[in-house]
Coordinates of C-alpha atoms and ligand atoms in Angstrom, one line a residue:
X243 CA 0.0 0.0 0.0
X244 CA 1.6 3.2 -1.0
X245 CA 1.8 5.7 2.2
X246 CA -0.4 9.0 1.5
X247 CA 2.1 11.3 1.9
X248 CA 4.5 9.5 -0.9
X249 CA 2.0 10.3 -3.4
X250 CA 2.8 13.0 -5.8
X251 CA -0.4 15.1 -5.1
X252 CA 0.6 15.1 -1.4
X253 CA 3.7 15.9 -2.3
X254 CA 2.8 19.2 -4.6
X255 CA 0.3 19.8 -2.0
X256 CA 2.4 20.0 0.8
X257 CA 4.9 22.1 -0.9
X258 CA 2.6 24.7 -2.1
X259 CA 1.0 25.0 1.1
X260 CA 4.6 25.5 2.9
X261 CA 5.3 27.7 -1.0
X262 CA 2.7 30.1 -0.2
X263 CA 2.9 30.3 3.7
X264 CA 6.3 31.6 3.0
X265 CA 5.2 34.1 0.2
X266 CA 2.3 34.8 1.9
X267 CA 4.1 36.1 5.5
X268 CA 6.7 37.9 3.4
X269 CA 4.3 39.5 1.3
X270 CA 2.4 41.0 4.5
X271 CA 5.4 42.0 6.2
X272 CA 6.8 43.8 3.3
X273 CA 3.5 45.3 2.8
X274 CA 3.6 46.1 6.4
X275 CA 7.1 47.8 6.5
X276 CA 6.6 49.6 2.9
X277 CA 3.0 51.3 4.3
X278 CA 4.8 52.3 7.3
X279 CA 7.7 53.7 5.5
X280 CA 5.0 55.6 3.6
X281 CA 3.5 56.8 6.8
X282 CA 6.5 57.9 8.2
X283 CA 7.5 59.8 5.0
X284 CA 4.2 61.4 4.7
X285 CA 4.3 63.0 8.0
X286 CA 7.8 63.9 7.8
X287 CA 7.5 65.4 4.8
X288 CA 4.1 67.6 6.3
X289 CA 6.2 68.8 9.3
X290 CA 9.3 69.2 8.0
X291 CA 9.2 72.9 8.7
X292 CA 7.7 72.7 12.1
X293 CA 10.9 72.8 14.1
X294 CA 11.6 76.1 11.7
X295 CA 8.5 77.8 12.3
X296 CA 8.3 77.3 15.9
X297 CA 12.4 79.0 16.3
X298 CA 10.7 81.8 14.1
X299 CA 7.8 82.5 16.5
X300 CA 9.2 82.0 20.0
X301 CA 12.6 83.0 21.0
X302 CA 14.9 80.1 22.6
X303 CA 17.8 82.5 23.8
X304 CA 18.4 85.6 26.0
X305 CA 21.5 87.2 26.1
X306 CA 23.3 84.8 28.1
X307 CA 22.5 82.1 25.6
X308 CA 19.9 79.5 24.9
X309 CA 17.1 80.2 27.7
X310 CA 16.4 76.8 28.5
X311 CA 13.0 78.4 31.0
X312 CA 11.5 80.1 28.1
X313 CA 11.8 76.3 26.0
X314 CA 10.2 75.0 28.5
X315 CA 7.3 77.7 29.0
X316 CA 6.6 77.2 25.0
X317 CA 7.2 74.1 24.7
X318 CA 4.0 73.5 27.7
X319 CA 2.3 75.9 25.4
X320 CA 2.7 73.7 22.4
X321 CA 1.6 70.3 24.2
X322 CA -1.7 71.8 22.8
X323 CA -0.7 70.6 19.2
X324 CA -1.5 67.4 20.4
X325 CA 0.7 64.1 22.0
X326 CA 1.8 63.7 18.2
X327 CA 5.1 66.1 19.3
X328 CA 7.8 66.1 21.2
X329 CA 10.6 69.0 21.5
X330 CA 14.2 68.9 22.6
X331 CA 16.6 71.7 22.8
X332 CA 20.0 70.3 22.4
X333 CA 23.3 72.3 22.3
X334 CA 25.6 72.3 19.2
X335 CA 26.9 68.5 20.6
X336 CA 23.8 67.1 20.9
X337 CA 23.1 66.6 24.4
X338 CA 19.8 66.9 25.2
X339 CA 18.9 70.1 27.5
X340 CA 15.3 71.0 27.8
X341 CA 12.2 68.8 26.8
X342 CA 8.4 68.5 26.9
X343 CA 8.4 65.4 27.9
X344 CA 8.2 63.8 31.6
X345 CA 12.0 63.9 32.2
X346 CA 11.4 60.3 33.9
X347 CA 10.7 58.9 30.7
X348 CA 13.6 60.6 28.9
X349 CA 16.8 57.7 28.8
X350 CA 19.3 59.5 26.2
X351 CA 21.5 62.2 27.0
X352 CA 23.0 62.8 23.7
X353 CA 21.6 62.7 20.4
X354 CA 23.7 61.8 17.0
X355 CA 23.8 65.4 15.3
X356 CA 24.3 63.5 12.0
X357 CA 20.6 62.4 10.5
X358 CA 19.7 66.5 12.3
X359 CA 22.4 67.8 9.8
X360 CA 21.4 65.8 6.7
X361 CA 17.9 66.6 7.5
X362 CA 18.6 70.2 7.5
X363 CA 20.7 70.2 4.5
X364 CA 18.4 68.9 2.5
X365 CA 16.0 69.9 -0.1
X366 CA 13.7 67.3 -0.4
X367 CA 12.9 64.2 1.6
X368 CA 12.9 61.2 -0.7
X369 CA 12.7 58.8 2.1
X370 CA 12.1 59.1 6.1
X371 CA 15.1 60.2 7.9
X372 CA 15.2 58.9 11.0
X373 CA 16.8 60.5 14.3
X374 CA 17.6 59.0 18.2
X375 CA 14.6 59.2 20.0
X376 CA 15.3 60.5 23.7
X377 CA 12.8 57.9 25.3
X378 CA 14.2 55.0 23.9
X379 CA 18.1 53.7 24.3
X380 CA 17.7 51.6 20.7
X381 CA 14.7 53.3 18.5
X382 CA 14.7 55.6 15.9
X383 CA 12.2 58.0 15.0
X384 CA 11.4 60.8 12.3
X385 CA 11.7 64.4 13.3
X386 CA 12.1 68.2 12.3
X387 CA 15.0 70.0 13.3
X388 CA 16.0 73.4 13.1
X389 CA 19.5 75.2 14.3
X390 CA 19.2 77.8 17.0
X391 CA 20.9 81.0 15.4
X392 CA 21.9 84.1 17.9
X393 CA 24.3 86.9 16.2
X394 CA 24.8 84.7 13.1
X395 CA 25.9 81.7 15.7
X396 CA 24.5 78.0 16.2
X397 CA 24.1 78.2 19.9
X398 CA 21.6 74.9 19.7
X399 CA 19.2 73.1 18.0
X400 CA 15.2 72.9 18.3
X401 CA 14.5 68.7 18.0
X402 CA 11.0 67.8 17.7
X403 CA 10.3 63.8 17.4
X404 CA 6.9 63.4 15.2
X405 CA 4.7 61.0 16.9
X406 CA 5.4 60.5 20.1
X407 CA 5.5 57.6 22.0
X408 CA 1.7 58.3 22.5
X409 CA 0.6 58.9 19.4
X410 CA 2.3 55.6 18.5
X411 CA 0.7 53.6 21.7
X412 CA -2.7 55.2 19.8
X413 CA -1.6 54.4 16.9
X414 CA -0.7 51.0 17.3
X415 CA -3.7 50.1 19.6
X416 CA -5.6 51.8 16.2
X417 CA -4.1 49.3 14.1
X418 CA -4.1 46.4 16.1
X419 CA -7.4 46.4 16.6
X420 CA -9.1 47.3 13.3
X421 CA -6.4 47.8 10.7
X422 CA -3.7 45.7 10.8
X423 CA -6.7 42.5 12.2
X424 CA -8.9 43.0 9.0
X425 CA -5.4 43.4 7.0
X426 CA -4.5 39.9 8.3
X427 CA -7.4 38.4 7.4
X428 CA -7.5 39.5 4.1
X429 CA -4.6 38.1 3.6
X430 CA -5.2 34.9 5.3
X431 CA -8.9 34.3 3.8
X432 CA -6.9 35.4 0.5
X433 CA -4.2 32.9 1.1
X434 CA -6.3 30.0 1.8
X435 CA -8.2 30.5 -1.1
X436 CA -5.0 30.7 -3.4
X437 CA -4.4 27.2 -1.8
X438 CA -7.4 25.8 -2.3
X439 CA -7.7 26.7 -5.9
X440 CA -4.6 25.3 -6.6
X441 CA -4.6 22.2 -5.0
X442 CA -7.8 21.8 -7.0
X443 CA -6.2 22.7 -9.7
X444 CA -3.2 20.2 -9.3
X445 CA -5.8 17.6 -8.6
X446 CA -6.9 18.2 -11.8
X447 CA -3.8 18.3 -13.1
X448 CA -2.7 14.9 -11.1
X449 CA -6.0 12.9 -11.8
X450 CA -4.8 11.6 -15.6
X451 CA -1.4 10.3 -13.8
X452 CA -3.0 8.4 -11.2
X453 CA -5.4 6.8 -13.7
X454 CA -2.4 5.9 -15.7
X455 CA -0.4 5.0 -13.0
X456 CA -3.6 2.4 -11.9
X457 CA -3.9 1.6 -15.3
X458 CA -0.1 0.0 -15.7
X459 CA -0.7 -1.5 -12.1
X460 CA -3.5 -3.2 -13.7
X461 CA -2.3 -4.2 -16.6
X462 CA 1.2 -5.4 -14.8
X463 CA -0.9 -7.8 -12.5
X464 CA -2.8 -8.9 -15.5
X465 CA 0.4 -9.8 -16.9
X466 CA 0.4 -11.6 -20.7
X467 CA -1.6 -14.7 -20.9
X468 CA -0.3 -17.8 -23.6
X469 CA -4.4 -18.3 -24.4
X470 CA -4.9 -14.6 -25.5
X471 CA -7.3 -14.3 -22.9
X472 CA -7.9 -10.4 -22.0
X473 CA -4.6 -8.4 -23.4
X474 CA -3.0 -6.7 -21.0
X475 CA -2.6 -3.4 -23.2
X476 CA -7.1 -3.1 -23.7
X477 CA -6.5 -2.0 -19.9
X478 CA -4.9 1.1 -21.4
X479 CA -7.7 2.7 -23.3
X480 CA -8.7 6.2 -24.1
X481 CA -5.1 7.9 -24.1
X482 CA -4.8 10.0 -27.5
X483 CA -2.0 9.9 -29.6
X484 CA -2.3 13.7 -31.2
X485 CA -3.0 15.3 -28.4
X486 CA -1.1 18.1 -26.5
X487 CA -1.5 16.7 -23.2
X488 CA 2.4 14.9 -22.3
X489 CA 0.1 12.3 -20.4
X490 CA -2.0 11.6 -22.7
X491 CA 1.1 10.9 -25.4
X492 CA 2.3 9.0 -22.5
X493 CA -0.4 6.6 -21.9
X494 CA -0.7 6.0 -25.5
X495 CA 3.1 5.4 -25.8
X496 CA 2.9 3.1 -22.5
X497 CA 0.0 1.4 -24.8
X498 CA 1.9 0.7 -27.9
X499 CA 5.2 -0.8 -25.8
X500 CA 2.5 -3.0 -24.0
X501 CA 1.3 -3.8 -27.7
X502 CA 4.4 -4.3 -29.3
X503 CA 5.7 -6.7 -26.2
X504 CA 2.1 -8.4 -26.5
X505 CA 3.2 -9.2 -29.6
X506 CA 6.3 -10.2 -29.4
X507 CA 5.2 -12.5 -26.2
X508 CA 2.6 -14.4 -28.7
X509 CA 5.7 -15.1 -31.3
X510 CA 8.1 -16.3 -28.9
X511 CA 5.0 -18.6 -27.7
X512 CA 4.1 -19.6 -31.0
X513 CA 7.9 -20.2 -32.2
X514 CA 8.1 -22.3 -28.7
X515 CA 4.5 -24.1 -29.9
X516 CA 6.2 -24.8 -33.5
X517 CA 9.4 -25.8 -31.7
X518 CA 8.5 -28.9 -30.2
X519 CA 5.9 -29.7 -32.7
X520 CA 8.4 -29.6 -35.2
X521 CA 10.9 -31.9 -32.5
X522 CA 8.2 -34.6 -32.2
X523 CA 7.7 -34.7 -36.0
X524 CA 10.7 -35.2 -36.9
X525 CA 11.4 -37.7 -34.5
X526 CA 8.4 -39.3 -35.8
X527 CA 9.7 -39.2 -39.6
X528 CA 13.3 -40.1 -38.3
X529 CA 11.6 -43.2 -37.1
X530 CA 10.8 -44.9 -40.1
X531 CA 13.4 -45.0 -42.5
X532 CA 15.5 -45.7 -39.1
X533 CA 13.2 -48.6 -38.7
X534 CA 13.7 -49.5 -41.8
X535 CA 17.5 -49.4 -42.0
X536 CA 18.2 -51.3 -38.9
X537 CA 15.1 -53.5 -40.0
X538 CA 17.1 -54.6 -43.4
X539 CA 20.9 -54.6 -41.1
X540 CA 19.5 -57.1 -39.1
X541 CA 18.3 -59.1 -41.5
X542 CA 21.4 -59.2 -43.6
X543 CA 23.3 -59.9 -40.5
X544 CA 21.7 -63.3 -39.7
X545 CA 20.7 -64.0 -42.9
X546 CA 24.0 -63.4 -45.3
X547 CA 25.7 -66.8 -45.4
X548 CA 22.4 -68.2 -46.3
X549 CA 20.5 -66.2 -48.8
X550 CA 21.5 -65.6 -52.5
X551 CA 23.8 -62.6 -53.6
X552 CA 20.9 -60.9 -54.8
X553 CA 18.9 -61.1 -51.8
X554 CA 21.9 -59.9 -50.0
X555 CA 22.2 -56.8 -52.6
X556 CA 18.9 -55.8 -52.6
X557 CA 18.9 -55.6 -48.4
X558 CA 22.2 -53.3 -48.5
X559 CA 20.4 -51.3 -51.2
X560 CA 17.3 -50.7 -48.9
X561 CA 19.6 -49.6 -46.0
X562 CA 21.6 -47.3 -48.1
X563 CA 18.2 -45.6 -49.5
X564 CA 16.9 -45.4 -46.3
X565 CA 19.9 -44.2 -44.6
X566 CA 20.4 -41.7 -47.5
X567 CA 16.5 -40.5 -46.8
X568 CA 17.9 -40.0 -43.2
X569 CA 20.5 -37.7 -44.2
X570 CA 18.6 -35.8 -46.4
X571 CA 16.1 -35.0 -44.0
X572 CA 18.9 -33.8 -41.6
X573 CA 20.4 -32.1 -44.1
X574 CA 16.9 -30.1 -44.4
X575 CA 16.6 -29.3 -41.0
X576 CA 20.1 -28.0 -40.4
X577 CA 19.2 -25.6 -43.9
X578 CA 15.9 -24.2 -42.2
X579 CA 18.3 -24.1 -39.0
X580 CA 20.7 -22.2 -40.4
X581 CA 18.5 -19.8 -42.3
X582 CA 16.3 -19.5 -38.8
X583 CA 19.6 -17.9 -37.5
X584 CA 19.0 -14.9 -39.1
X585 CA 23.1 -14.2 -40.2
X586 CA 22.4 -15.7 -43.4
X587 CA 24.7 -13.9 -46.3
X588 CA 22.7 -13.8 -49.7
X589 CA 25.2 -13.7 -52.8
X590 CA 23.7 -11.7 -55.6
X591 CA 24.9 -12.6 -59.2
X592 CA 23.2 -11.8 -62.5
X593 CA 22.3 -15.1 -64.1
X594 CA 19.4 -16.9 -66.6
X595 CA 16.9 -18.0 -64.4
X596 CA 15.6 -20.1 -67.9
X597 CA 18.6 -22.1 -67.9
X598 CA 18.3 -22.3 -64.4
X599 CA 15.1 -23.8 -64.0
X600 CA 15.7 -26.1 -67.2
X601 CA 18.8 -27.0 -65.2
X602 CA 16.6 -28.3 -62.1
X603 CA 14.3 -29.8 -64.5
X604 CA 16.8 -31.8 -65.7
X605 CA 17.2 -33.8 -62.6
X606 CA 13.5 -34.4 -62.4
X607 CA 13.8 -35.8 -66.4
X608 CA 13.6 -39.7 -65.6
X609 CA 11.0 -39.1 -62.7
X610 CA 8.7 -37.5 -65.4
X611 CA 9.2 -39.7 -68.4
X612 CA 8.0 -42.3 -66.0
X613 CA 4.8 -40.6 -64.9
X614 CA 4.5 -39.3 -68.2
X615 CA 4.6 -35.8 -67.0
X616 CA 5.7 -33.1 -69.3
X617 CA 8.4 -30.6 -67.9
X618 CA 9.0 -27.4 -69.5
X619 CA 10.2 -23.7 -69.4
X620 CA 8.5 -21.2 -71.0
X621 CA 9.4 -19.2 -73.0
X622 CA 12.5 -20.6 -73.3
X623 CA 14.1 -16.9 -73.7
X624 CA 17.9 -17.6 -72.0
X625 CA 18.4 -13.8 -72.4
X626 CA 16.4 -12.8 -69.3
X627 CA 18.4 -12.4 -66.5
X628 CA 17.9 -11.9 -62.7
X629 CA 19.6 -11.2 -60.0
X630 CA 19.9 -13.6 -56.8
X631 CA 21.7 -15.9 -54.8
X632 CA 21.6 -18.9 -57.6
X633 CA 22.5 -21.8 -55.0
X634 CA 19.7 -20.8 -52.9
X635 CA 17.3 -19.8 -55.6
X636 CA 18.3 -23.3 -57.3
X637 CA 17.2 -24.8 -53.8
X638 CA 14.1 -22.9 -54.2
X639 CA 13.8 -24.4 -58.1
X640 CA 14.4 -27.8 -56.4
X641 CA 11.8 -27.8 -53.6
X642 CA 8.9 -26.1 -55.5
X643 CA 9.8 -29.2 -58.8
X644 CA 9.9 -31.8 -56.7
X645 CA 6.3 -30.9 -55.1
X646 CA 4.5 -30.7 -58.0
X647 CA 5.9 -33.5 -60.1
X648 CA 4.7 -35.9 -56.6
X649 CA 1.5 -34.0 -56.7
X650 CA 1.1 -34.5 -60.3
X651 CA -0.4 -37.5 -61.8
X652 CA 0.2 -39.5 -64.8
X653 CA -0.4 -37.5 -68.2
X654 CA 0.1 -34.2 -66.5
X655 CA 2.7 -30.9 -66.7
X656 CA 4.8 -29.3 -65.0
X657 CA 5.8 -25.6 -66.5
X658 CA 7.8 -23.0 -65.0
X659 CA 6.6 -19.8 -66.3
X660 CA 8.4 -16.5 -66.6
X661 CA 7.3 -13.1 -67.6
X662 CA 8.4 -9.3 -67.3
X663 CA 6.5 -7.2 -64.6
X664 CA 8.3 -4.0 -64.4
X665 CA 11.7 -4.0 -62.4
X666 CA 11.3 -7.9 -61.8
X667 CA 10.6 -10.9 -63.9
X668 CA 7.6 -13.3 -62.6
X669 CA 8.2 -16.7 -62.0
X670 CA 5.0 -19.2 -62.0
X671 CA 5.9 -23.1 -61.1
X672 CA 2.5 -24.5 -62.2
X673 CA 1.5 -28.0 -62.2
X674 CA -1.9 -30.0 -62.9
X675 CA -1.5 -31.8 -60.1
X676 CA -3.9 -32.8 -57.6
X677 CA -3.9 -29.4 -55.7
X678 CA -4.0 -28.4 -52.0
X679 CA -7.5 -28.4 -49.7
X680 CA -8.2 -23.9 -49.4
X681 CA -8.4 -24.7 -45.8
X682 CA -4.9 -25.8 -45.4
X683 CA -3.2 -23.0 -47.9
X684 CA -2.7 -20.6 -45.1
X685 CA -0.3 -23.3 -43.4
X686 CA 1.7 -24.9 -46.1
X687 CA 4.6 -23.1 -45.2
X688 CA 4.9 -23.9 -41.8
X689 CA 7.4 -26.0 -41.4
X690 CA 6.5 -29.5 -41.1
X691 CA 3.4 -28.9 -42.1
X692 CA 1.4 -31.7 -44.7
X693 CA -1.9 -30.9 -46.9
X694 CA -4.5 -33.5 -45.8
X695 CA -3.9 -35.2 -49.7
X696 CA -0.1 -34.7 -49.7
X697 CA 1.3 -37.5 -51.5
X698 CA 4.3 -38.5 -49.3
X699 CA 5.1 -42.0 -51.2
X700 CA 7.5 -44.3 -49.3
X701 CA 9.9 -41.2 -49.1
X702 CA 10.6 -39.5 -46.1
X703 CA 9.1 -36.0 -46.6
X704 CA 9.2 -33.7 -43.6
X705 CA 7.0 -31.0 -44.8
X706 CA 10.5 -28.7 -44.5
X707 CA 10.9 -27.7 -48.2
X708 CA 8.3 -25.0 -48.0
X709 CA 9.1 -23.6 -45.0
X710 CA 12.8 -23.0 -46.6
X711 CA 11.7 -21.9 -49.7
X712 CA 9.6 -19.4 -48.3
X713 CA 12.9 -18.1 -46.4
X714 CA 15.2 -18.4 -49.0
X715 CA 12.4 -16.1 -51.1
X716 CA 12.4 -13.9 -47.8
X717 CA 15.9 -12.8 -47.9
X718 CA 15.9 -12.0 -51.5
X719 CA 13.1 -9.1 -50.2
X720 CA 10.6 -10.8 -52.3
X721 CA 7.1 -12.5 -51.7
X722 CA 5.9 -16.4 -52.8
X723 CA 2.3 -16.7 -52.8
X724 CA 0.1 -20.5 -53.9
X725 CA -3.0 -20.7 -55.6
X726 CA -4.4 -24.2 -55.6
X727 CA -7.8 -25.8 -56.7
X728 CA -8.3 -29.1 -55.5
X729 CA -8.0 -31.5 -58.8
X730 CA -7.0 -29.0 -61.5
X731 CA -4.0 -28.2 -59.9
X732 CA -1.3 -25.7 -58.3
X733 CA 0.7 -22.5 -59.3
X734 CA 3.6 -21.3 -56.9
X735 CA 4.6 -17.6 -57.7
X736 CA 7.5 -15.3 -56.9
X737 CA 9.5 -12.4 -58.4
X738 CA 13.1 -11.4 -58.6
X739 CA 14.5 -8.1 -59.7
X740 CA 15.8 -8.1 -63.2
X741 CA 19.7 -8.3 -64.0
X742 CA 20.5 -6.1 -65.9
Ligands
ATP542 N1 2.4 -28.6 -56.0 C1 1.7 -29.1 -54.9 N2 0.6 -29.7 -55.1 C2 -0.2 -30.1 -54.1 N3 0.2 -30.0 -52.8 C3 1.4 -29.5 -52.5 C4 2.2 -28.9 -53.6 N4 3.3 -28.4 -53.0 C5 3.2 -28.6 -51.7 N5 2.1 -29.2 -51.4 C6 1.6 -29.5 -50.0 O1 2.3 -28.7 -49.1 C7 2.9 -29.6 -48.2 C8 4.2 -28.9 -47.7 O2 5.2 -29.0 -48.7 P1 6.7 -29.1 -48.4 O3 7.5 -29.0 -49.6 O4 6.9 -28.0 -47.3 O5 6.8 -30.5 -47.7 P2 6.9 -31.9 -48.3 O6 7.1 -31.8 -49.7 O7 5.8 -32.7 -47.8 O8 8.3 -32.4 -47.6 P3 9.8 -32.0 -48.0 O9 9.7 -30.9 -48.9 O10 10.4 -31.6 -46.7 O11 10.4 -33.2 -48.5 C9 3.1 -30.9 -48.9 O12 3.1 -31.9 -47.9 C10 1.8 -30.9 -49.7 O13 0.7 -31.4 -48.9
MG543 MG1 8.7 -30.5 -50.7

C-alpha cells in the first residue's frame, strides 16, 4: 500500500502550502514595512518645517545664551498641538537640555547630530530620515530640526520627534485592533483560497497520472496470458496519440510498448508451440526410414551366409536408401536451422533464371518420363536475367519441382513460367496436379506442415521444403504466394528483380 504522503499530489500539496505560507508572510510584512515607511515619510514630509516655524515665532535665547526656562514655558504651550510632538533643545553637541516630555521617561542624554544635519541640509525628503529618540536607548524615529541662530551663531538646536511615544501607543492600539486584524485576514482568507484553488487545480492536473499509473498497475498484475485471454494493453484505453496533453502521449506510448511486447510475447509462444511440434515430428519421420535401416541390417546380419547374392544386394540397397533418406532430412533441418539464425549472407549474381530452372528440370527428367509428365520452361528466352543468390534460388527451383511432379499425376505438366513485370521478372511453377485443400493453404509453409492429400510415397518427406523456400524467397526481399484448386492443380509464384 503506498503511504499518503508518498503520493505526488501530497507531495505538490504540501509544498505549495509551505510555498505560499512563505510568500504569503513575506508579502504582508513587506506590505507592512513599505505602508509604514510611507507613513513615516508622509508625515515627515508635512512637518518638516515645524521645528523652523516654531524658532521663528518663540525666542529660545536671552542674552546669556539658549534660555532653557522660556523652551520649556513654549514648549508647555505647544503640548496643545496634540501628543503627536515632542521638543528637545539640544546644544551644538547634541546633548539633550530641555524637553516636553516627563523627564522620567527621557533615557538619552545625547543625540547623534548626523541624521539633524542631513535633515537640514536637505531639499527634499525622498525617504524618512530617522533621528535618536530620547525615550528609547535603541529606536529611531522621524523628526524636524531646526538650528538655534543668535548673532549669526549655532548656539543649539530645536529637535522635535513626530509621533510621540503616544501617538504611537494610539496608533498601534488603532491598528491592532481594526487595521492591521482585518489586513490579516485578508490576507489569510486570501491565502487560503489561493491554496485551495490550486490544490484543486493540481488535482486536476494529477488525476490523468494516477489513472495511468492504476492503469499500468492493472495491466502489470494482468500480466500476458499464452491463451490470448484479456490483453493486458485493452486496460490502457482512451489515451490520444495527437494530443497536447504529455500524459496523454504517454499513456498512449505506455500502450503501444505493451502492444508491441504483446506481440512479441505471442511469437516467442508460437515459435516455442512450432518448436516442439516440429521436434516430435521429426522424430516421428526419423523413425521410419530408421526402422527401416536397422530392420534390413539385421536381417542381412543373420541372414548373409544363407540367402542368395541378390537377396543380400537388394537388403544393403534398402539400407543405403533409407539411410540416405535420413541424411537428407537432416540435411533439411540443419538448412531451415541455419537460415532460422538470421546471419544468413545472400550472394547476388546476375544469371538466366531459364537455364536455371531447365537446369533443375533436368534432374527431375527420368521421374517425369516415368509418370508421363511433361516438364517445361516457358518461353524458353535464355536472355532474361535476374539477379539472386543462384545456389539458394536453385534450392528454391528444387523444392517447389519436386512438389509438383509428386502431386502430379500421370499425363500431367509441369511448367515453370516466366514473364516481365516492371523491375522484376515473374516466376510461375504451375503444375496440374492434384492441388491443396483452401483450408490448409494458409499453413503450407509452416514448417513441417502436410496438406490433408499430400502424396508422401515411401519417401521420407518432412514438410520442410516449403518452409525453406519461403525463407530463402524472404531474404531476397521478395514474396511467394500459392493458388491451388483441389484437382485442377497448383501455381507457386514469386518475383526477382531483373539483372540487368
Ligand atoms: N504442388 C503441390 N501440389 C499439391 N500439394 C502441394 C504442392 N506443393 C506442396 N504441397 C503440399 O504442401 C505440403 C508442404 O510442402 P513441403 O514441400 O513443405 O513439404 P513436403 O514436400 O511434404 O516435404 P519436404 O519438402 O520436406 O520433402 C506438402 O506436404 C503438400 O501437402
Ligand atoms: Mg517438398
Amino acid at each position: 500500500m503506498v503511504k499518503l504522503t508518498n503520493t505526488l499530489y501530497a507531495k505538490l500539496a504540501l509544498c505549495l502550502t509551505v510555498i505560499f505560507l512563505i510568500v504569503g508572510s513575506l508579502s504582508a510584512n513587506m506590505l507592512f514595512n513599505a505602508s509604514t515607511a510611507h507613513q513615516r515619510l508622509v508625515t515627515q514630509h508635512l512637518h518638516c518645517d515645524l521645528a523652523k516655524l516654531v524658532n521663528k515665532e518663540y525666542k529660545l535665547f536671552n542674552d546669556a545664551g539658549l534660555d532653557l526656562d522660556a523652551a520649556k514655558m513654549i514648549f508647555m504651550k505647544l503640548m496643545v498641538l496634540g501628543p503627536n510632538f515632542e521638543f528637545y533643545v539640544l546644544n551644538p553637541e547634541g546633548q539633550v537640555l530641555a524637553y516636553s516630555a516627563d523627564p522620567s521617561v527621557v533615557k538619552r542624554k545625547q543625540v547623534d547630530l548626523a541624521p539633524l544635519k542631513y535633515f537640514m541640509d536637505s531639499k527634499k525628503i525622498d525617504s524618512p530620515i530617522l533621528g535618536d529618540n530620547p525615550r528609547s536607548l535603541e529606536q529611531k524615529k522621524i523628526f524636524s530640526a531646526a538650528p538655534i541662530v543668535k548673532d549669526d551663531q549655532v548656539i543649539g538646536y530645536l529637535y522635535v520627534i513626530l509621533g510621540s511615544d503616544i501617538f504611537d501607543a494610539f496608533y498601534e492600539s488603532l491598528s491592532e485592533s481594526k487595521m492591521l486584524r482585518s489586513g490579516f485576514w485578508l490576507v489569510i482568507s486570501s491565502l487560503c483560497f489561493g491554496l485551495l484553488a490550486s490544490l484543486v487545480v493540481i488535482s486536476l492536473i494529477t488525476r490523468p497520472l494516477r489513472k495511468l499509473s492504476k492503469s499500468i498497475q492493472q495491466a502489470r498484475d494482468e500480466g500476458f496470458t499464452k491463451e490470448g485471454g484479456r490483453n493486458a494493453s485493452l486496460t490502457l484505453q482512451g489515451w490520444d496519440q495527437n494530443s497536447r496533453n504529455e500524459i496523454h502521449v504517454l499513456g498512449s506510448s505506455f500502450k503501444a510498448l505493451l502492444e508491441r511486447l504483446e506481440e512479441q510475447y505471442q511469437q516467442v509462444i508460437t515459435i516455442d508451440d512450432l518448436r516442439k511440434e516440429l521436434l516430435t515430428h521429426i522424430s516421428h519421420d526419423l523413425r521410419t526410414p530408421l526402422a527401416s535401416l536397422l530392420g534390413y541390417l539385421e536381417t542381412w546380419t543373420l541372414n548373409h551366409k544363407t540367402i542368395p547374392i541378390e537377396k543380400s544386394e537388394q537388403y544393403i540397397d534398402i539400407a543405403t536408401r533409407n539411410a540416405q533418406k535420413i541424411a537428407n532430412l537432416i540435411e533439411q533441418l540443419f538448412e531451415l536451422a541455419h537460415l532460422d539464425s538470421g546471419n544468413v549472407q545472400v550472394n547476388r549474381e546476375t544469371f538466366s533464371v531459364a537455364e536455371l530452372a531447365q537446369d533443375v528440370l533436368q534432374k527431375f527428367t527420368i521421374e517425369a518420363q516415368q509418370k508421363h509428365i511433361v516438364l517445361s520452361v516457358e518461353p524458353k528466352d535464355t536472355s532474361i536475367l535476374v539477379k539472386g543468390d543462384i545456389e539458394k534460388l536453385e534450392r528454391v527451383f528444387t523444392n517447389l519441382i519436386e512438389n509438383a511432379l509428386r502431386h502430379t499425376p500421370v499425363d500431367g505438366s509441369v511448367t515453370v513460367r516466366l514473364s516481365k513485370n516492371g523491375h522484376f521478372v515473374a516466376i510461375d511453377v504451375e503444375d496440374t496436379g492434384i492441388g491443396i485443400p483452401q483450408e490448409d493453404i494458409p499453413h503450407i509453409f509452416n514448417a513441417h506442415f502436410k496438406a490433408g492429400n499430400s502424396v508422401r510415397g515411401n519417401s521420407a518427406h518432412g514438410g520442410i521444403g516449403l518452409a525453406i523456400t519461403k525463407k530463402i524467397i524472404d531474404l531476397h526481399q521478395s514474396e511467394i504466394s500459392v493458388t491451388s484448386h483441389v484437382d485442377r492443380g497448383t501455381t507457386f509464384s514469386f518475383m526477382l528483380p531483373f539483372g540487368n
